[in-house]
Coordinates of C-alpha atoms in Angstrom, one line a residue:
Chain C
M5 CA 0.0 -0.2 -0.2
S6 CA 1.4 4.0 -0.7
A7 CA 2.0 6.1 1.4
A8 CA -1.0 8.5 0.6
A9 CA -3.8 5.0 0.2
E10 CA -2.5 4.5 4.2
V11 CA -2.9 7.9 5.3
A12 CA -6.5 7.7 3.4
A13 CA -7.8 4.4 4.8
L14 CA -7.3 6.0 8.9
P15 CA -10.3 6.6 10.6
R16 CA -10.7 10.6 9.6
R17 CA -10.8 11.5 13.1
G18 CA -7.3 10.0 13.2
R19 CA -6.0 11.8 11.2
A20 CA -8.3 15.4 12.4
S21 CA -5.8 17.5 12.8
P22 CA -1.7 16.0 14.9
G23 CA -1.5 19.2 16.3
R24 CA -5.0 19.2 18.2
S25 CA -5.2 17.6 21.2
R26 CA -8.6 15.8 22.0
M27 CA -8.0 16.1 25.5
L28 CA -8.0 19.1 26.2
F29 CA -10.4 19.9 23.5
L30 CA -12.9 17.9 25.3
V31 CA -12.7 19.2 29.0
F32 CA -12.5 23.0 27.8
W33 CA -15.8 22.4 25.5
A34 CA -17.2 20.3 28.6
C35 CA -16.2 23.8 30.7
G36 CA -17.6 25.8 28.7
G37 CA -21.1 23.5 27.4
L38 CA -21.8 24.0 30.9
L39 CA -21.4 28.2 30.5
L40 CA -23.5 28.6 27.1
V41 CA -26.7 25.7 29.0
S42 CA -26.5 28.1 32.5
I43 CA -27.3 31.3 29.9
V44 CA -29.6 30.1 27.1
A45 CA -31.6 27.5 29.6
P46 CA -33.2 29.9 31.9
L47 CA -34.1 32.0 29.1
V48 CA -35.4 28.8 27.7
A49 CA -37.1 28.3 31.1
L50 CA -39.2 31.6 30.5
A51 CA -40.2 31.2 27.0
T52 CA -42.1 28.0 28.6
L53 CA -43.1 29.1 31.3
E54 CA -46.0 31.1 29.2
S55 CA -48.2 31.1 26.4
P56 CA -48.5 32.8 24.0
A57 CA -52.0 34.2 25.5
N58 CA -50.3 35.0 28.4
V59 CA -48.1 37.3 26.5
M60 CA -50.1 38.9 23.9
H61 CA -53.0 39.6 26.9
V62 CA -49.6 41.8 28.8
A63 CA -49.0 43.0 25.7
A64 CA -52.7 44.6 25.2
S65 CA -52.3 46.4 28.9
Q66 CA -51.5 50.6 28.4
E67 CA -48.9 50.8 31.0
V68 CA -47.0 48.2 30.0
R69 CA -47.0 49.1 26.5
A70 CA -45.9 52.4 27.6
A71 CA -43.0 51.3 29.7
I72 CA -41.6 49.2 26.8
E73 CA -41.3 52.4 24.7
L74 CA -39.9 54.7 27.1
S75 CA -36.8 51.6 27.6
L76 CA -36.6 51.8 23.9
A77 CA -36.1 55.1 22.6
A78 CA -34.3 56.5 26.0
A79 CA -31.5 52.9 25.2
G80 CA -31.9 54.3 21.9
L81 CA -30.8 57.6 22.4
A82 CA -28.1 56.4 25.5
A83 CA -26.5 55.2 22.7
L84 CA -26.8 58.2 20.4
I85 CA -25.0 60.1 22.6
A86 CA -22.6 57.3 23.5
A87 CA -21.8 56.7 19.4
A88 CA -22.0 60.9 18.9
L89 CA -19.1 61.1 22.2
G90 CA -17.7 57.8 22.2
F91 CA -16.5 56.8 18.8
P92 CA -14.4 60.5 18.7
L93 CA -12.8 59.9 22.0
A94 CA -12.0 56.2 20.7
Y95 CA -10.8 57.3 17.7
V96 CA -8.0 59.7 19.8
L97 CA -7.2 56.8 21.9
A98 CA -6.6 54.7 18.3
H99 CA -4.6 57.2 17.2
G100 CA -0.9 57.8 18.7
D101 CA 0.2 57.9 22.4
F102 CA -0.3 61.4 24.4
P103 CA 0.2 62.1 28.0
G104 CA -2.7 60.9 30.6
K105 CA -4.1 58.3 28.4
R106 CA -3.2 55.4 31.0
V107 CA -5.5 58.2 33.2
V108 CA -8.6 58.6 30.4
E109 CA -8.8 54.7 29.5
A110 CA -9.4 54.1 33.5
V111 CA -11.7 56.9 33.6
I112 CA -13.9 55.4 30.6
D113 CA -13.6 51.7 32.4
I114 CA -15.1 52.9 35.8
P115 CA -18.3 52.6 35.3
L116 CA -17.8 48.4 35.0
A117 CA -16.9 49.0 37.7
V118 CA -19.3 50.3 40.5
P119 CA -22.6 49.7 41.9
H120 CA -25.1 50.8 39.6
T121 CA -27.0 52.4 43.0
V122 CA -24.4 53.7 43.8
A123 CA -23.6 54.8 40.1
G124 CA -27.4 55.8 40.2
I125 CA -27.0 58.4 43.5
A126 CA -23.5 60.1 42.3
L127 CA -25.3 60.8 39.1
L128 CA -28.2 62.3 41.2
A129 CA -25.3 64.7 42.9
V130 CA -24.7 66.2 39.9
Y131 CA -27.6 65.4 37.5
G132 CA -30.3 67.0 40.5
R133 CA -31.7 70.3 40.9
R134 CA -29.1 71.8 43.4
G135 CA -26.8 69.7 40.9
L136 CA -23.8 71.3 38.8
F137 CA -25.1 70.5 35.3
G138 CA -28.1 69.6 36.5
A139 CA -28.9 73.1 37.8
A140 CA -27.3 74.6 34.6
L141 CA -28.6 72.6 31.9
G142 CA -32.0 73.3 33.6
A143 CA -31.7 77.0 33.6
A144 CA -29.8 77.1 30.1
F145 CA -33.2 74.6 28.9
G146 CA -35.5 73.9 31.2
L147 CA -34.1 70.3 31.2
K148 CA -35.0 68.3 34.7
F149 CA -33.6 64.8 35.4
W150 CA -35.4 63.5 38.2
G151 CA -38.3 61.5 37.2
T152 CA -38.5 62.2 33.2
L153 CA -37.0 60.7 30.5
A154 CA -33.6 63.2 30.3
G155 CA -32.9 61.2 33.7
I156 CA -33.3 57.5 32.1
V157 CA -31.0 59.0 29.6
V158 CA -28.2 59.4 31.8
G159 CA -28.1 56.6 34.0
M160 CA -28.5 54.5 31.6
L161 CA -25.6 56.5 29.5
F162 CA -23.1 56.1 32.3
V163 CA -23.4 52.6 32.3
S164 CA -23.6 52.2 29.2
A165 CA -20.6 54.3 27.2
P166 CA -17.5 51.8 27.8
F167 CA -19.0 49.3 25.7
A168 CA -19.6 52.2 23.0
V169 CA -15.8 53.4 23.4
N170 CA -14.0 50.6 23.2
A171 CA -15.7 48.6 20.6
A172 CA -15.2 51.4 17.6
R173 CA -11.7 51.9 19.5
I174 CA -11.2 48.5 18.8
G175 CA -11.9 49.1 15.5
F176 CA -9.7 51.8 14.7
E177 CA -7.2 50.3 16.2
A178 CA -7.5 47.1 13.2
I179 CA -6.7 49.7 11.1
D180 CA -3.8 49.7 9.6
P181 CA -1.7 53.6 10.1
K182 CA -0.9 53.0 6.7
L183 CA -3.9 52.7 4.9
E184 CA -4.6 56.4 6.4
K185 CA -1.2 58.1 5.5
V186 CA -0.8 56.5 1.9
A187 CA -4.2 58.7 1.6
R188 CA -3.0 61.4 2.2
T189 CA 0.2 61.2 0.1
L190 CA -3.3 61.1 -2.4
G191 CA -4.2 64.1 -1.4
A192 CA -6.7 63.4 1.0
G193 CA -6.7 65.9 4.0
P194 CA -8.1 64.7 7.1
W195 CA -11.5 64.8 7.9
T196 CA -11.8 62.9 3.8
V197 CA -9.4 60.0 5.2
L198 CA -12.1 59.7 7.5
A199 CA -15.1 59.2 5.8
R200 CA -13.2 57.5 2.7
V201 CA -10.7 55.1 4.2
T202 CA -11.2 55.3 8.5
L203 CA -15.3 55.2 8.4
P204 CA -16.0 52.9 5.9
L205 CA -13.1 49.4 7.8
A206 CA -14.1 50.8 11.0
W207 CA -18.5 50.8 11.2
R208 CA -18.8 47.0 12.1
S209 CA -16.8 47.9 15.1
L210 CA -19.2 51.0 15.3
L211 CA -21.9 48.9 14.9
T212 CA -21.1 46.7 17.6
G213 CA -19.9 49.2 19.4
V214 CA -23.8 51.4 19.1
T215 CA -25.6 47.2 19.8
L216 CA -23.7 46.9 22.9
T217 CA -24.0 50.5 24.2
F218 CA -28.1 49.8 23.4
A219 CA -28.5 46.5 24.9
R220 CA -26.6 47.8 27.8
A221 CA -28.4 50.5 28.9
I222 CA -32.4 48.9 27.9
S223 CA -30.9 46.8 30.9
E224 CA -30.3 48.7 32.7
V225 CA -32.3 49.1 36.5
G226 CA -29.5 50.0 39.1
A227 CA -28.5 53.7 38.3
V228 CA -31.9 54.1 36.5
I229 CA -34.0 53.2 39.5
I230 CA -32.6 56.1 41.5
L231 CA -32.7 58.7 39.1
A232 CA -36.3 57.6 37.9
Y233 CA -38.2 55.1 39.4
Y234 CA -41.5 56.7 37.4
P235 CA -41.9 57.3 34.7
M236 CA -41.2 53.6 34.6
T237 CA -38.9 52.1 32.3
A238 CA -39.8 48.1 31.5
P239 CA -37.6 46.1 33.9
I240 CA -38.7 48.5 36.5
K241 CA -41.8 48.0 35.6
I242 CA -41.7 43.8 35.3
Y243 CA -39.8 44.1 39.4
E244 CA -42.8 46.5 39.9
L245 CA -45.7 43.5 38.0
F246 CA -43.6 41.3 40.3
L247 CA -44.0 42.7 43.4
R248 CA -47.6 43.3 43.8
F249 CA -49.0 41.1 41.2
G250 CA -46.4 37.7 41.7
L251 CA -44.3 36.1 39.3
R252 CA -47.0 35.0 37.2
E253 CA -47.8 38.5 35.7
A254 CA -44.4 39.8 35.5
A255 CA -43.3 36.5 33.4
G256 CA -45.5 37.3 31.1
M257 CA -44.0 41.0 30.3
A258 CA -40.6 38.8 31.5
L259 CA -41.1 37.3 28.2
L260 CA -42.8 39.8 25.4
V261 CA -39.4 42.3 27.0
L262 CA -37.2 39.3 25.8
V263 CA -38.2 38.7 22.4
I264 CA -37.9 42.5 21.1
A265 CA -35.2 43.1 23.7
L266 CA -33.1 39.7 22.5
G267 CA -35.0 40.3 18.4
L268 CA -32.8 43.7 18.1
F269 CA -29.6 42.2 20.1
I270 CA -29.7 39.3 17.2
A271 CA -30.5 41.8 13.7
L272 CA -27.8 44.8 14.4
R273 CA -25.0 41.5 15.5
Y274 CA -25.8 39.8 12.3
L275 CA -25.7 43.7 10.4
A276 CA -22.1 44.2 12.0
S277 CA -21.2 40.2 10.8
G278 CA -19.7 39.1 7.4
R279 CA -17.2 39.6 5.6
D280 CA -14.4 41.4 7.4
P281 CA -12.3 43.9 4.2
R282 CA -9.7 44.4 6.7
A283 CA -9.6 40.3 8.0
E284 CA -9.5 40.0 3.8
A285 CA -6.3 42.4 3.9
R286 CA -4.0 40.1 6.2
R287 CA -2.4 37.4 4.1
Chain I
M21 CA 19.8 75.6 -11.7
S22 CA 18.0 74.0 -8.6
A23 CA 17.2 70.4 -8.6
A24 CA 13.8 69.1 -8.8
F25 CA 14.1 67.9 -5.4
E26 CA 16.1 68.8 -2.9
V27 CA 16.6 68.3 1.1
E28 CA 18.9 70.0 3.4
D29 CA 20.2 70.3 6.8
L30 CA 17.3 67.5 7.7
S31 CA 17.3 66.8 11.7
L32 CA 14.5 65.3 13.8
R33 CA 14.5 63.4 17.1
L34 CA 11.6 60.5 17.7
G35 CA 11.8 57.9 20.1
G36 CA 15.0 56.2 20.1
I37 CA 16.3 57.6 16.1
A38 CA 17.4 60.8 15.9
L39 CA 18.0 62.1 11.8
A40 CA 20.5 64.5 11.8
G41 CA 21.9 67.0 9.0
I42 CA 20.2 65.4 6.0
G43 CA 20.9 66.4 2.8
L44 CA 19.5 65.1 -1.1
R45 CA 19.5 66.0 -4.3
I46 CA 17.8 65.0 -7.0
E47 CA 17.0 65.6 -10.4
R48 CA 14.6 64.8 -13.3
G49 CA 14.5 61.0 -14.3
E50 CA 16.5 60.1 -12.0
C51 CA 16.2 57.2 -8.7
L52 CA 18.4 58.1 -5.3
V53 CA 18.3 54.5 -3.7
I54 CA 19.3 54.8 0.5
L55 CA 20.6 51.8 1.9
G56 CA 20.8 51.1 4.8
P57 CA 20.0 48.1 7.7
N58 CA 17.3 48.2 10.0
G59 CA 16.8 50.6 12.2
A60 CA 18.9 52.9 10.5
G61 CA 16.3 55.1 10.3
K62 CA 15.2 55.0 6.3
S63 CA 11.9 54.7 7.0
V64 CA 11.9 58.3 9.0
L65 CA 13.4 59.8 6.1
L66 CA 10.9 58.8 3.5
E67 CA 8.1 59.6 6.5
S68 CA 9.2 62.8 7.1
I69 CA 9.6 64.0 3.2
A70 CA 6.5 62.5 2.4
G71 CA 5.1 65.4 5.5
F72 CA 4.3 62.8 8.7
R73 CA 6.9 64.3 10.7
R74 CA 7.8 67.0 11.8
I75 CA 10.6 67.9 11.5
E76 CA 13.5 69.7 14.2
T77 CA 15.3 71.8 11.3
G78 CA 16.1 71.8 7.7
Q79 CA 14.0 72.8 4.6
V80 CA 12.9 70.0 2.3
V81 CA 12.1 71.7 -1.4
L82 CA 10.1 70.1 -4.3
G83 CA 10.3 71.6 -7.5
G84 CA 11.9 75.2 -6.7
R85 CA 8.7 75.3 -4.3
D86 CA 9.9 74.9 -0.2
I87 CA 7.3 72.5 1.1
T88 CA 8.2 71.9 4.5
A89 CA 5.4 73.4 5.7
L90 CA 3.1 71.8 4.0
A91 CA 0.6 69.1 4.4
P92 CA 1.5 65.0 3.0
E93 CA -2.0 66.2 1.1
R94 CA -0.7 68.8 -0.3
R95 CA 3.3 68.5 -1.6
R96 CA 2.6 66.6 -4.8
I97 CA 4.5 63.0 -3.5
A98 CA 3.7 59.8 -3.5
F99 CA 4.1 57.0 -1.1
M100 CA 4.5 53.0 -1.8
F101 CA 4.3 51.6 1.5
Q102 CA 6.1 48.2 2.0
D103 CA 3.3 46.0 2.1
F104 CA 1.6 48.7 -0.7
A105 CA -1.7 49.2 2.1
L106 CA -4.1 48.5 -1.1
F107 CA -7.4 50.3 0.9
P108 CA -9.5 46.6 1.3
H109 CA -12.6 48.3 0.9
L110 CA -12.0 49.6 -2.3
S111 CA -12.0 47.5 -6.4
V112 CA -8.7 47.2 -8.0
V113 CA -10.2 50.4 -10.0
E114 CA -11.3 52.3 -7.2
N115 CA -8.3 51.9 -5.1
V116 CA -6.6 54.2 -8.4
C117 CA -9.1 56.5 -8.6
F118 CA -8.5 57.7 -4.6
G119 CA -6.5 60.7 -5.8
A120 CA -7.5 60.8 -8.8
G121 CA -10.7 62.3 -9.2
T122 CA -13.0 62.6 -12.2
A123 CA -10.9 64.8 -13.9
G124 CA -8.2 61.0 -13.5
E125 CA -10.5 59.1 -15.6
A126 CA -9.1 59.3 -18.4
R127 CA -5.4 58.9 -16.5
V128 CA -6.4 55.6 -15.1
E129 CA -7.6 54.2 -17.9
R130 CA -3.9 54.9 -19.5
L131 CA -2.3 53.3 -16.3
L132 CA -5.1 49.8 -15.6
G133 CA -3.9 49.3 -18.8
R134 CA 0.0 50.5 -18.7
F135 CA -0.2 48.0 -15.8
G136 CA -1.3 44.9 -17.3
I137 CA -4.5 45.1 -14.5
A138 CA -7.6 46.8 -16.0
A139 CA -9.1 42.8 -15.9
L140 CA -8.9 42.5 -12.0
R141 CA -10.4 46.1 -12.3
D142 CA -13.6 45.2 -10.5
R143 CA -11.7 42.7 -7.6
L144 CA -10.8 43.8 -4.1
P145 CA -6.3 43.9 -2.6
Y146 CA -7.4 40.4 -1.2
H147 CA -7.6 38.1 -4.2
L148 CA -5.0 39.8 -6.0
S149 CA -0.7 38.3 -6.0
G150 CA 1.8 40.7 -4.7
G151 CA 3.0 41.3 -7.6
E152 CA -0.5 42.2 -9.0
K153 CA -1.1 44.7 -6.1
Q154 CA 2.4 46.0 -6.3
R155 CA 1.0 47.1 -9.8
V156 CA -2.6 48.4 -8.9
A157 CA 0.0 50.0 -5.7
L158 CA 2.4 52.0 -8.7
A159 CA -0.6 53.1 -10.3
R160 CA -2.6 54.3 -7.4
A161 CA 0.6 56.4 -7.3
L162 CA 1.2 57.6 -10.5
A163 CA -2.5 58.6 -11.3
T164 CA -2.4 61.5 -8.8
E165 CA 0.7 62.8 -11.1
P166 CA 3.2 63.2 -8.5
A167 CA 6.5 65.1 -7.9
L168 CA 8.3 63.5 -6.1
L169 CA 7.9 58.8 -5.9
L170 CA 9.0 57.4 -2.3
L171 CA 9.2 53.8 -1.9
D172 CA 9.6 51.5 1.2
E173 CA 11.3 48.4 1.2
P174 CA 8.2 47.4 -1.4
S175 CA 10.3 44.1 -3.0
S176 CA 10.7 42.5 0.9
A177 CA 6.4 41.3 0.0
L178 CA 7.4 40.0 -3.7
D179 CA 9.1 37.3 -4.8
A180 CA 11.8 37.1 -7.3
R181 CA 10.1 37.1 -10.1
A182 CA 7.8 39.9 -8.9
R183 CA 11.0 42.0 -7.6
D184 CA 12.2 41.6 -11.2
Q185 CA 8.9 43.5 -12.7
L186 CA 8.9 45.8 -10.4
H187 CA 12.9 46.6 -11.2
D188 CA 11.7 47.1 -15.1
D189 CA 8.7 48.9 -14.4
L190 CA 10.4 51.3 -11.8
R191 CA 13.6 51.9 -13.7
D192 CA 10.7 52.3 -17.6
L193 CA 8.5 54.5 -15.8
L194 CA 12.2 56.8 -15.1
A195 CA 11.8 56.8 -18.6
E196 CA 8.3 57.6 -19.2
T197 CA 7.5 59.9 -16.6
G198 CA 10.7 61.0 -15.3
V199 CA 8.7 61.4 -12.1
P200 CA 12.5 61.4 -9.3
M201 CA 12.1 58.7 -7.2
I202 CA 13.3 57.4 -3.4
Y203 CA 13.5 53.9 -2.7
V204 CA 14.8 52.5 0.8
T205 CA 16.4 49.5 1.0
H206 CA 18.8 47.1 3.0
D207 CA 19.5 45.5 -0.2
R208 CA 22.7 45.9 -1.7
V209 CA 22.4 44.1 -4.8
E210 CA 18.6 45.8 -5.6
A211 CA 20.3 49.1 -4.4
L212 CA 22.7 48.9 -8.2
T213 CA 19.5 47.2 -10.3
L214 CA 17.7 50.7 -9.6
A215 CA 19.9 53.3 -8.4
D216 CA 21.1 56.4 -10.5
R217 CA 23.0 57.1 -7.2
I218 CA 23.3 55.9 -3.5
A219 CA 22.8 57.7 -0.4
V220 CA 24.4 54.9 2.8
M221 CA 22.2 55.0 5.9
R222 CA 23.7 54.6 9.3
G223 CA 22.8 55.9 12.7
G224 CA 20.1 58.8 11.0
R225 CA 23.0 59.8 9.4
L226 CA 23.6 59.2 5.3
V227 CA 27.3 58.3 5.8
Q228 CA 27.8 58.0 1.7
Q229 CA 26.5 59.0 -1.2
G230 CA 27.3 58.8 -5.1
R231 CA 27.0 57.1 -7.7
P232 CA 26.7 53.1 -7.7
E233 CA 29.6 52.4 -8.9
D234 CA 31.7 54.4 -6.3
V235 CA 29.6 53.7 -3.4
I236 CA 30.4 49.7 -4.1
H237 CA 34.3 49.7 -5.2
K238 CA 35.3 53.1 -3.6
P239 CA 33.5 52.7 0.3
S240 CA 34.5 55.5 2.2
S241 CA 34.4 54.0 5.7
A242 CA 34.7 50.4 6.6
F243 CA 31.4 50.5 7.5
V244 CA 30.2 50.6 4.0
A245 CA 32.8 48.5 2.3
D246 CA 31.1 45.8 4.7
F247 CA 27.6 47.1 4.2
V248 CA 27.9 47.3 0.2
G249 CA 30.0 43.6 -0.4
M250 CA 32.8 44.6 0.1
E251 CA 33.6 40.5 2.4
T252 CA 37.3 40.3 2.4
M253 CA 39.1 42.9 4.8
L254 CA 41.9 43.0 5.2
R255 CA 43.0 44.6 8.7
G256 CA 46.8 46.0 8.6
R257 CA 49.1 48.9 9.0
I258 CA 50.6 51.2 5.5
S259 CA 54.2 50.3 5.8
S260 CA 54.9 52.3 3.1
R261 CA 53.8 54.2 0.0
E262 CA 55.6 53.8 -3.7
G263 CA 54.6 56.1 -5.1
E264 CA 50.2 55.8 -6.0
L265 CA 50.6 52.6 -4.2
A266 CA 50.6 51.4 -1.0
L267 CA 52.2 48.6 0.4
V268 CA 50.1 47.6 3.1
A269 CA 50.9 44.7 5.7
C270 CA 48.5 42.7 6.7
G271 CA 50.1 40.1 9.7
P272 CA 51.8 38.5 7.5
L273 CA 50.2 39.1 4.4
A274 CA 51.8 41.9 1.9
L275 CA 49.1 43.8 -1.0
R276 CA 49.8 46.9 -2.9
A277 CA 46.6 49.3 -3.2
P278 CA 45.8 52.2 -4.6
A279 CA 47.2 54.7 -1.7
G280 CA 44.4 57.4 -2.1
R281 CA 45.4 59.9 1.0
A282 CA 46.7 56.7 3.3
S283 CA 49.4 58.2 5.0
P284 CA 52.2 55.0 5.9
G285 CA 51.5 53.6 9.9
E286 CA 47.9 54.3 9.3
E287 CA 45.4 51.5 10.8
V288 CA 43.2 50.2 7.5
F289 CA 40.9 47.7 6.3
A290 CA 42.4 46.5 2.8
C291 CA 38.4 45.3 0.9
A292 CA 38.1 43.4 -2.0
R293 CA 34.8 42.4 -3.4
P294 CA 34.7 39.3 -4.0
E295 CA 33.7 38.7 -8.0
N296 CA 37.8 40.2 -8.0
V297 CA 38.9 37.6 -5.5
R298 CA 40.5 35.2 -8.0
L299 CA 41.9 31.7 -6.4
L300 CA 44.1 29.9 -8.3
P301 CA 46.4 27.1 -7.7
P302 CA 48.6 26.8 -4.8
V303 CA 52.1 26.6 -6.4
A304 CA 54.5 27.5 -4.9
A305 CA 56.3 29.6 -7.7
S306 CA 54.2 32.4 -8.3
A307 CA 54.0 33.0 -4.7
G308 CA 54.3 36.8 -6.4
A309 CA 52.6 40.5 -5.5
N310 CA 49.3 40.1 -4.0
R311 CA 49.1 36.7 -4.3
F312 CA 49.0 34.2 -0.8
A313 CA 47.7 30.7 0.0
A314 CA 44.6 30.4 2.3
H315 CA 42.9 27.5 3.5
V316 CA 39.1 26.3 1.9
E317 CA 36.6 26.1 4.5
A318 CA 33.2 26.5 2.8
L319 CA 32.0 26.4 -1.4
L320 CA 28.4 27.4 -1.3
D321 CA 26.3 27.5 -4.3
H322 CA 24.5 30.0 -5.8
G323 CA 23.2 30.1 -9.2
P324 CA 25.6 31.3 -12.0
Y325 CA 29.0 30.9 -9.3
V326 CA 29.8 29.5 -6.2
R327 CA 30.8 31.6 -3.0
V328 CA 34.0 30.0 -1.3
R329 CA 35.0 30.8 1.9
L330 CA 39.0 30.4 2.9
R331 CA 40.8 31.7 5.7
A332 CA 44.8 32.6 5.5
G333 CA 46.0 33.0 9.4
E334 CA 43.8 35.6 10.9
Q335 CA 41.9 37.3 7.8
A336 CA 39.0 36.4 6.2
V337 CA 38.5 35.7 2.5
V338 CA 35.8 35.7 0.6
A339 CA 35.7 34.8 -3.2
F340 CA 33.4 33.7 -6.0
V341 CA 34.7 31.3 -8.4
P342 CA 32.1 31.1 -12.0
K343 CA 30.7 27.9 -12.3
H344 CA 32.9 27.3 -15.5
D345 CA 36.3 28.3 -14.1
P346 CA 38.5 25.3 -14.2
A347 CA 40.2 26.2 -11.1
L348 CA 36.9 24.7 -9.1
G349 CA 37.5 21.6 -9.7
A350 CA 40.6 21.8 -7.8
L351 CA 38.9 23.4 -4.8
G352 CA 36.9 21.5 -2.2
A353 CA 36.8 22.5 2.6
G354 CA 40.0 21.9 4.0
S355 CA 42.2 21.9 0.4
L356 CA 44.1 24.5 -0.1
A357 CA 45.0 27.3 -2.5
Q358 CA 46.1 30.2 -3.6
V359 CA 45.0 33.6 -3.0
A360 CA 45.2 36.9 -5.9
I361 CA 43.5 39.9 -5.6
A362 CA 45.1 42.4 -8.5
P363 CA 46.2 45.8 -6.5
E364 CA 44.0 47.7 -8.7
H365 CA 40.9 45.8 -6.8
V366 CA 42.2 46.8 -2.9
H367 CA 40.0 49.5 -1.9
L368 CA 41.6 51.2 1.8
V369 CA 39.5 52.3 4.3
A370 CA 40.3 53.5 7.5
A371 CA 39.8 50.7 10.3
S372 CA 39.1 53.5 13.2

């Protein structure tokens, strides 16, 4: 038998990848699998807990609808503001060094480390009527943050902004600086380079940033509940239903919110996936 | 008359690299090759010429215009990077069009034809071979009608055939368009192939500039000699002068060489290019001028010739022996050979 024929005669799995340890991968898959199950199982259980009829019944409630719409609007606004302020910061961080860069990076990640009720109280200190921003914005635009949409957005923004900055930064950093340089030598000014090279190459990361920010914002309770118990966002409304009427009422709305939030999340993830031209550029 | 491109007394400091007192002059239709080892500051120099680095002193003048303070996009200097830096999200034609604008459409079509890439026009760079990428990058650079073309080791990402193609393309372009070029490399063979003039760079300074034959055959220092391929460098001391010739004592060996400005007592390296080192059968009779015995250490096949490494006492000698040379038959590791270097092929550089 020729050598090639001998190789071909080996069982498939035996010649799959000689460099890969099967035992190690088995153990690691077992660990990772447990984690995956612990994420998916509760969501599946929630879906089976409720009948579609009950979900429709809950969805018909004006209060429930208002809470969900408020959540969507506030999270959308928070994501937009985080993008508008965070993407430029991400660009600056990705393009070179400056004194205090480490400090700026640490500051961006602070919201991830602060308990969110603490964040809510801290926010109240600056956005409250006598707070620094609260007083100024109140005087200038009549904006109030206590029990308003603006308050909800501020709470969501605080806890979700790091996701916008970090995702965008990864995207900007992945762009070969030579591409931006060569564009300059071809006659494009800095803003043109941004529009024709940087943004087209980074848009998937930017969209991922928006997605993560939105997802984090819509799921926020701790910071929001301190600034605005009323008007109620969806998670807070679910909590209220749970306290007042128990599990059955709350679960109906929970499933409804889950379907909407997860649907949006999956749709945005799908948009940001696909073949990345930058990956193609790597030989 | 002013040169097409001129750099005067350029210096800058950047991290571990400091450029100092750089002066360059290039005429239309000329290719200047900047030759130097890694870390010499070659790329930093190109980037400062292109306008990406703020220089501390000096002037950059292109076509009689001082461009020292201009942004890169206003300099009319095209740049070709090592890996060509094609825009991965744009097709071939979109890449070439990038700097040409709508007014340059005819020019773009002509360049696509000129470089034989018209058939690839709708491909993304990912699907191109190294040689194709190189031609797209060159077409893209020329589409802006630059007044100067900078090339940063573009051949290092190419296989031998694409590399030859690049060299042909560049020489043709010089003849066709006259656009002056600065080409950075650490490969001396490539420097010889392309250069009208060579500037050797070391530690942020230009240590020698001149026509290729001068730099290659008359290096001004031991560093340049070593870098341009003077593979035999015998250390010695000048014992006397006889008119135009100097007598150099390299340990037990004695060599004659054009004296230049060397004076007796000076420590020197007597250098020779391997193609000028001849190997003769070890016959005792003719132990005359510039001949000495050496032991063969190793033979390496280099295609049209064999690279022979020898040792004469403390001194290392390298010779290229053509494949058809009958002397080759007598050579083998450990065998004895007689080395002969004509005096006019020995070049002296100071040893300090």
